[in-house]
Coordinates of C-alpha atoms in Angstrom, one line a residue:
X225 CA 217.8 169.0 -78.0
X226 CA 217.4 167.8 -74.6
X227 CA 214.3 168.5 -72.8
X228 CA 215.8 167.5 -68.8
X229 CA 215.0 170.2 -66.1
X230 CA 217.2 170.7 -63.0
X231 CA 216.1 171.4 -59.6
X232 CA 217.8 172.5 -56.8
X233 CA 218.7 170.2 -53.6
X234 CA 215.9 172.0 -51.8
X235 CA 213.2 170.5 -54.4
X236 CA 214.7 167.3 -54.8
X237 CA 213.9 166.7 -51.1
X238 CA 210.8 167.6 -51.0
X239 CA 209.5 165.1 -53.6
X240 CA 211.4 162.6 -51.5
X241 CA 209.6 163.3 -48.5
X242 CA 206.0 163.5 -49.8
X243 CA 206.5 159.8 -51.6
X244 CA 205.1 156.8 -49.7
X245 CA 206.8 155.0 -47.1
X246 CA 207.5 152.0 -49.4
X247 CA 208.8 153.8 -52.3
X248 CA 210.8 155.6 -50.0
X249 CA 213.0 153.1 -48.3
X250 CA 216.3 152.1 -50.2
X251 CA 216.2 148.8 -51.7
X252 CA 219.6 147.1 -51.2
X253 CA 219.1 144.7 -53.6
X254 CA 217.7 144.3 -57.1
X255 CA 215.0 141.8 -55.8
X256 CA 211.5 142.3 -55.0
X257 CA 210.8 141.8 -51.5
X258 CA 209.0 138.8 -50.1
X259 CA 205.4 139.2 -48.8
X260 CA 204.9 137.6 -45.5
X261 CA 203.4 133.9 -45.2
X262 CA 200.0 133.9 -44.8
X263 CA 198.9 131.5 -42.1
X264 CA 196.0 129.4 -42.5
X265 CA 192.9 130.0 -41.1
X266 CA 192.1 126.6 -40.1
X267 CA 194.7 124.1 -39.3
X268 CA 195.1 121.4 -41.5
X269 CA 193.8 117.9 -40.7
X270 CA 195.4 114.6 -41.2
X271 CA 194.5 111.3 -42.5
X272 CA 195.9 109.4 -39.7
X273 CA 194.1 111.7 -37.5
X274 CA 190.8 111.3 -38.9
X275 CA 191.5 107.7 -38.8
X276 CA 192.2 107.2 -35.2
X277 CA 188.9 109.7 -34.4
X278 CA 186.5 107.3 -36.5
X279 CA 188.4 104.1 -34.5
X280 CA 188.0 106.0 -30.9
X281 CA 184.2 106.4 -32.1
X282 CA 183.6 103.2 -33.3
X283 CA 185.1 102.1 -30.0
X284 CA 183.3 104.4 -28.2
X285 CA 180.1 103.1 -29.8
X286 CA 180.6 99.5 -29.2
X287 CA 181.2 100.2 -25.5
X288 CA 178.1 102.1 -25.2
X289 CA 176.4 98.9 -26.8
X290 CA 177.4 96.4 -23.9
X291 CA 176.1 99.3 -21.0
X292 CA 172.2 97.8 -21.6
X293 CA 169.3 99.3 -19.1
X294 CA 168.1 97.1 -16.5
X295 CA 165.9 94.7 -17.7
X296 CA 162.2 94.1 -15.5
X297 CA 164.4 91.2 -13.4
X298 CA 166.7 93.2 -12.7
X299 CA 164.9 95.8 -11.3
X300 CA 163.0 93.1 -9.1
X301 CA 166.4 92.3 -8.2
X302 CA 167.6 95.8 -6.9
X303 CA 164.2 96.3 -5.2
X304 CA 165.1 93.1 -2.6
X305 CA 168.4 94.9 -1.9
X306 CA 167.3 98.8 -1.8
X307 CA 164.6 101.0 -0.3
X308 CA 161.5 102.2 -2.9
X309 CA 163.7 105.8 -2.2
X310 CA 166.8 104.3 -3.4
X311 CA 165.3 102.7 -6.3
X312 CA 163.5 106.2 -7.6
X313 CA 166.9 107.6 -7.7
X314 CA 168.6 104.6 -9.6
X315 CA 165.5 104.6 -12.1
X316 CA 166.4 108.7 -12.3
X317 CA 170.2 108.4 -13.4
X318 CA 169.4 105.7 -15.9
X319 CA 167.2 108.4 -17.6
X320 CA 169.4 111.1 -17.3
X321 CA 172.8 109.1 -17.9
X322 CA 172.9 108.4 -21.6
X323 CA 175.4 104.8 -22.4
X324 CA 177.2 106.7 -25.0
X325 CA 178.2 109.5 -22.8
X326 CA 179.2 107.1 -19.6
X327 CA 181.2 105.2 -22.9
X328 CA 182.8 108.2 -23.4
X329 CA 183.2 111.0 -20.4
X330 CA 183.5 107.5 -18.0
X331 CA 186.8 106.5 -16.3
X332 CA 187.5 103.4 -19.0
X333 CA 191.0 101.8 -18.2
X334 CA 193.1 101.4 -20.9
X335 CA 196.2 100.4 -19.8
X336 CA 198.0 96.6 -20.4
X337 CA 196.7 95.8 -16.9
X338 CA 192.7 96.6 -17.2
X339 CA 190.7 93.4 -17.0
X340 CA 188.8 91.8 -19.9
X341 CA 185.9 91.4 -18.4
X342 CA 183.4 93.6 -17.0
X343 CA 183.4 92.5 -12.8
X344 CA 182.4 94.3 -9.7
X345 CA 185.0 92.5 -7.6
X346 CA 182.5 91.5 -5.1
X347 CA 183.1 87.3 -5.6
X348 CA 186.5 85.3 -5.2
X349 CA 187.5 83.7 -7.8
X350 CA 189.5 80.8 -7.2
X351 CA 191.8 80.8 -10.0
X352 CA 192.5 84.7 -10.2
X353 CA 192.5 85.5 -6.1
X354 CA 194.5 84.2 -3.8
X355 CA 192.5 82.5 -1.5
X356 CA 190.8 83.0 2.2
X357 CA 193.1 82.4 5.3
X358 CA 190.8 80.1 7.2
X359 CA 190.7 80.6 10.9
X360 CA 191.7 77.1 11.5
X361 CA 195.3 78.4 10.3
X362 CA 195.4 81.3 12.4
X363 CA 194.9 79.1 15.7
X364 CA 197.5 76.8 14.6
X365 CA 200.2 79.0 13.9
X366 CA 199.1 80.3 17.2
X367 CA 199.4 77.5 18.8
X368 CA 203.2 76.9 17.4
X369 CA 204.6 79.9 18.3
X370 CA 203.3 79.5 22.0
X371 CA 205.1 76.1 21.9
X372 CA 208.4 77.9 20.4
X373 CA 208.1 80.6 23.0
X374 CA 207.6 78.0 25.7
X375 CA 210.6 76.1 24.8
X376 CA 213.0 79.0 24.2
X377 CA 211.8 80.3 28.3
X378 CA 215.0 80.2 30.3
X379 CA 215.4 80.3 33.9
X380 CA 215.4 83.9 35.1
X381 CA 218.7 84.4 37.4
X382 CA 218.3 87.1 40.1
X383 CA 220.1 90.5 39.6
X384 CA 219.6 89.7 35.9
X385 CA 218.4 91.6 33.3
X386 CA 217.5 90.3 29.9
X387 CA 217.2 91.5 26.6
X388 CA 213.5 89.9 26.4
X389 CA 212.1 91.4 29.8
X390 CA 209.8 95.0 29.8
X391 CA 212.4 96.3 32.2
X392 CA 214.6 97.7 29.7
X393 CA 211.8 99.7 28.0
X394 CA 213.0 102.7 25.8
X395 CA 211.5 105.4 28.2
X396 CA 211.2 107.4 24.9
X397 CA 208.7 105.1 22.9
X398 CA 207.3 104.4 26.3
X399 CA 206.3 108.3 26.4
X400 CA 205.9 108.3 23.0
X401 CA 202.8 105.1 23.2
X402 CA 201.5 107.3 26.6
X403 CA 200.8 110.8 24.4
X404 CA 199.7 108.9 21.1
X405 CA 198.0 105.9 22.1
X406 CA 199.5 103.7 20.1
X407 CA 201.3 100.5 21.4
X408 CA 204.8 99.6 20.6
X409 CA 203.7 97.0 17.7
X410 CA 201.7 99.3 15.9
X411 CA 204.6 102.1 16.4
X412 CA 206.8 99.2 14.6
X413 CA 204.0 98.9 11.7
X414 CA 204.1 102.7 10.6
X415 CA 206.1 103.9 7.5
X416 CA 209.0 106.1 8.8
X417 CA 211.3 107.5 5.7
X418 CA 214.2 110.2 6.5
X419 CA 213.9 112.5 3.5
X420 CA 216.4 115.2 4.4
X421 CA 219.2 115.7 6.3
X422 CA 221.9 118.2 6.3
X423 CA 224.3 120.3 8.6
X424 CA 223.6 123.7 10.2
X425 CA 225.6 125.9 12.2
X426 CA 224.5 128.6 14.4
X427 CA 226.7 131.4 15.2
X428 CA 227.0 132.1 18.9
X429 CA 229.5 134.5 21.0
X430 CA 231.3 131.1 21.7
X431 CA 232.1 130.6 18.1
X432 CA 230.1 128.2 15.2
X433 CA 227.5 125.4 16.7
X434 CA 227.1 122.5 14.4
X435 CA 224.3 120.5 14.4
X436 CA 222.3 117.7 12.4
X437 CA 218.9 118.3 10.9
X438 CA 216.8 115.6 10.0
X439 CA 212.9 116.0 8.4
X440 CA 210.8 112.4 8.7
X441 CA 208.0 111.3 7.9
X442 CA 205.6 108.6 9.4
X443 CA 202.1 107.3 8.0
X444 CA 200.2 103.7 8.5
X445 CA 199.5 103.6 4.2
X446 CA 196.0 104.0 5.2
X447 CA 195.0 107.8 5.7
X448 CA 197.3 109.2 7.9
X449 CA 200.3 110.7 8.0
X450 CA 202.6 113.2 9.6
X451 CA 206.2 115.7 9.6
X452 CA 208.8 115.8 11.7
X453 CA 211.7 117.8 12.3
X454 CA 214.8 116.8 14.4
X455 CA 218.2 118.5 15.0
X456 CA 220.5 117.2 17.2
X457 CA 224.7 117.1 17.3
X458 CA 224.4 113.6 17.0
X459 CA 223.2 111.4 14.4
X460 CA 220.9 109.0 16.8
X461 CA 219.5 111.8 18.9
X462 CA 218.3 113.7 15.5
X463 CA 216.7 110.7 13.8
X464 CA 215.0 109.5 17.2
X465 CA 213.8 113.0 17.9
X466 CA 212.3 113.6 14.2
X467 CA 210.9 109.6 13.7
X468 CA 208.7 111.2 17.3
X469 CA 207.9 114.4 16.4
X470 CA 206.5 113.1 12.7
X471 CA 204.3 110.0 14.6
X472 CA 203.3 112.9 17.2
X473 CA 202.0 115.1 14.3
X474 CA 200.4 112.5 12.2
X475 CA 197.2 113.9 10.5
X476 CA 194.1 111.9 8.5
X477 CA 194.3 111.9 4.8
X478 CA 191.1 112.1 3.2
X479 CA 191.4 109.9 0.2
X480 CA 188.7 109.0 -2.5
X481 CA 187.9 105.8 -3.1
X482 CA 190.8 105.3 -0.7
X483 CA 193.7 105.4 -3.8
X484 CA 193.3 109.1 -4.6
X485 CA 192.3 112.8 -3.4
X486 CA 189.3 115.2 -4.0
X487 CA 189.9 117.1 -6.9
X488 CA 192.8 119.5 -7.1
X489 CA 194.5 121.3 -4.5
X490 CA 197.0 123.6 -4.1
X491 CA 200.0 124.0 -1.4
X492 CA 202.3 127.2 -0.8
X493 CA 205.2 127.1 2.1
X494 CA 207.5 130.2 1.2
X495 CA 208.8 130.2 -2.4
X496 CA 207.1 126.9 -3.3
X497 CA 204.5 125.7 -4.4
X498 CA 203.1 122.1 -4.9
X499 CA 199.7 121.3 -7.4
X500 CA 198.2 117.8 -6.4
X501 CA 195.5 116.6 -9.0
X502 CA 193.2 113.6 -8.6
X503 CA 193.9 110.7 -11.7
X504 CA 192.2 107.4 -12.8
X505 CA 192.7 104.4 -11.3
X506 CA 195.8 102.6 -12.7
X507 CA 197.4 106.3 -13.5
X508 CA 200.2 105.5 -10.3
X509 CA 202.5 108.3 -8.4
X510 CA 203.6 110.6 -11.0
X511 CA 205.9 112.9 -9.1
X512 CA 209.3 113.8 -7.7
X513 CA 210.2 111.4 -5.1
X514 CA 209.8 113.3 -2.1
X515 CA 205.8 113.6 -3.1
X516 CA 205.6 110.3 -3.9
X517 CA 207.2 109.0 -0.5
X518 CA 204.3 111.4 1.2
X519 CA 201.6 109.7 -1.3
X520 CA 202.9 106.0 -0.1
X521 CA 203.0 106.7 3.2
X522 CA 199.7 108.3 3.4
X523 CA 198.1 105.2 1.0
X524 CA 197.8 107.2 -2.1
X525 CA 198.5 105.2 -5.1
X526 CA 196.9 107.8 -8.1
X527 CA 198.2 111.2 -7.7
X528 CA 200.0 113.7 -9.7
X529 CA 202.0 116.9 -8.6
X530 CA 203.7 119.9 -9.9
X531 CA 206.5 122.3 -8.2
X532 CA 206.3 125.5 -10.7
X533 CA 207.9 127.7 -8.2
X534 CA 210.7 126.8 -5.8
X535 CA 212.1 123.8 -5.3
X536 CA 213.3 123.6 -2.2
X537 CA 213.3 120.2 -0.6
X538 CA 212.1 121.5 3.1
X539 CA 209.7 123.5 1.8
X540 CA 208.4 121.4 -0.9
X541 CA 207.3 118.2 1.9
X542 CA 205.6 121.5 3.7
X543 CA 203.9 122.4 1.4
X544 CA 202.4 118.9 -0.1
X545 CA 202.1 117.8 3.2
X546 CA 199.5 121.4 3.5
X547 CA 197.7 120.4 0.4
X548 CA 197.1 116.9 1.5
X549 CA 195.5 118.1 5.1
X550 CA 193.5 121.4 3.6
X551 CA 191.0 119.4 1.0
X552 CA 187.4 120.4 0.1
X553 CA 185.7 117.7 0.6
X554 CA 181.6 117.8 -1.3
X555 CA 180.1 116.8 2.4
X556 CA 181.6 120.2 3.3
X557 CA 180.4 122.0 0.2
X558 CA 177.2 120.6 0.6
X559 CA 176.6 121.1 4.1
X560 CA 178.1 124.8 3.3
X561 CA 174.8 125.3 0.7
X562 CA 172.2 123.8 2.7
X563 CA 171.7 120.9 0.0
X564 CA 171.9 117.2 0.1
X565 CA 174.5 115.5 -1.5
X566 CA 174.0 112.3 -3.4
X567 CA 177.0 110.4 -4.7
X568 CA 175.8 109.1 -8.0
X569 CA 178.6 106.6 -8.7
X570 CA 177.8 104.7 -5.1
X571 CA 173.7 104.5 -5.1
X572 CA 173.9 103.9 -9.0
X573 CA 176.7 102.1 -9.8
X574 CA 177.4 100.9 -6.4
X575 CA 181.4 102.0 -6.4
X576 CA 182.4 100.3 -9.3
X577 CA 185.1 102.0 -11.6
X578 CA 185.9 100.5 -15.0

């Protein structure tokens, strides 16, 4: 006899409802379902890896051996060349600077290029550097271009005018020495680069305008540099009037060690923005070419930049050229907290970076 109750559609759904969630949902296929893959709670470690971190400390270790503390002649040494001051301070850092860290946390080159040695730089060496222009050469090279320009001299005809005469100055580059102070040949020496140029047109009552803009940029490779902007409706007239404008607005660079800048710093013109970050020596220009044609001009040779934002090629040169002027400098910082400033790397190690 069968023993099966019946319920009514009412009943039914009610035991459905008060089930669990899990045991509720309709399976659509005979298969368990999968459980989720558990991550690991700590990554997992390779051999190679460990490998290459005992190499870089073994390394590490037998750099630290070569960095030796002055010995008693040594110190004799130093004391000839620096005040009793000077030398309280250098006997300080080699207390507090342990070898293994300055092995470690130091700027150690290891690019193809490093040398193998350990050297300051401070003596010529006559196989590796090229060697000292004596003055002797300098008066006799002198000497033969007077003698060429002596035999080229011609005989001046009246109502003449040469190419070779000041008479035909550019009265442009003559305003342009006047309001700078810079004479024609060193004018000639700076690094003038057109980055952009383009066409506008401005809409007028007359109809469309076109014109030529033109952005340059003009440095001496040694700490300055400057942006200039030109529009003309001819080619010439737009270059010429930008090349002026960029050597009129030329600005100091300040540059660490004189290859890189302090720190990092940060440039916004409009929609863009530009990072520049100090690198090592040896680490180059890494960055799009019109930031690297800024760097070159200015004398940078380690620098690295990022554009996250827009990047627009006006306001990208803006806005590097803003970061470049607008750096901290520690003399500032300093000065700002009433403290003294003591550059460790130039009283202990006297400049020298490895």
């Amino acid at each position: 006899m069968s023993t099966k109750t019946y319920q009514c559609l009412s009943c039914c759904l009610k035991d459905t409802f008060r089930q669990p969630a899990q045991h509720a949902r309709r399976q659509l296929h005979a298969s368990a379902p999968r459980p989720a893959r558990r991550r690991p709670a700590y990554p997992s470690i390779k051999q190679a890896e460990m490998e290459a971190s005992r190499a870089r400390e073994a390394d590490i270790d037998a750099r630290a051996a070569q960095l030796t503390p002055y010995t008693a002649r040594e110190k004799d040494l130093l004391a000839m060349r620096y005040t009793p001051e000077q030398m309280k301070v250098i006997e300080a850092g080699e207390a507090a600077i342990s070898p293994r860290d300055l092995a470690k946390q130091g700027r150690l080159r290891g690019d193809a290029f490093r040398p193998t040695y350990m050297d300051d730089f401070a003596t010529l060496r006559p196989l590796i550097d090229k060697p000292i222009r004596l003055a002797i050469d300098d008066a006799q090279e002198q000497a033969t271009q007077t003698r060429k320009s002596k035999s080229d001299k011609k005989l001046a005809i009246p109502g003449v005018k040469y190419s070779g005469s000041g008479e035909d100055e550019d009265p442009h580059m003559l305003r342009l020495s006047q309001q700078t102070g810079l004479d024609r040949t060193e004018i000639r020496k700076l690094r003038v680069k057109n980055l952009i140029s383009h066409r506008v047109v401005n809409q007028t009552r007359m109809g469309k305008i076109q014109s030529l803009y033109f952005l340059t940029i003009a440095g001496n490779q040694d700490g300055m540099l400057g942006i200039g902007e030109g529009k003309a409706a001819e080619d010439e007239d737009g270059k010429r009037q930008a090349m002026m404008n960029a050597i009129r607005n030329m600005r100091p660079i300040a540059r660490y060690e004189e290859r890189t800048i302090y720190g990092e710093v940060e440039g916004k013109v409009g929609g863009s923005i530009v990072q520049l970050s100090a690198r090592s020596p040896g680490f180059g220009n890494r960055c799009q070419h019109l930031i690297f044609e800024l760097a070159r001009a200015a004398g940078i040779t380690d620098l690295a930049a990022r554009t996250p934002r827009s990047r627009n090629k006006m306001n990208v040169v803006k806005a590097a050229f803003q970061a470049l002027t607008k750096q901290t400098l520690p003399e500032d910082v300093a000065k700002a907290r009433g403290r003294k400033m003591v550059d460790v790397r130039s009283v202990y190690y006297g400049g020298q970076v490895y």
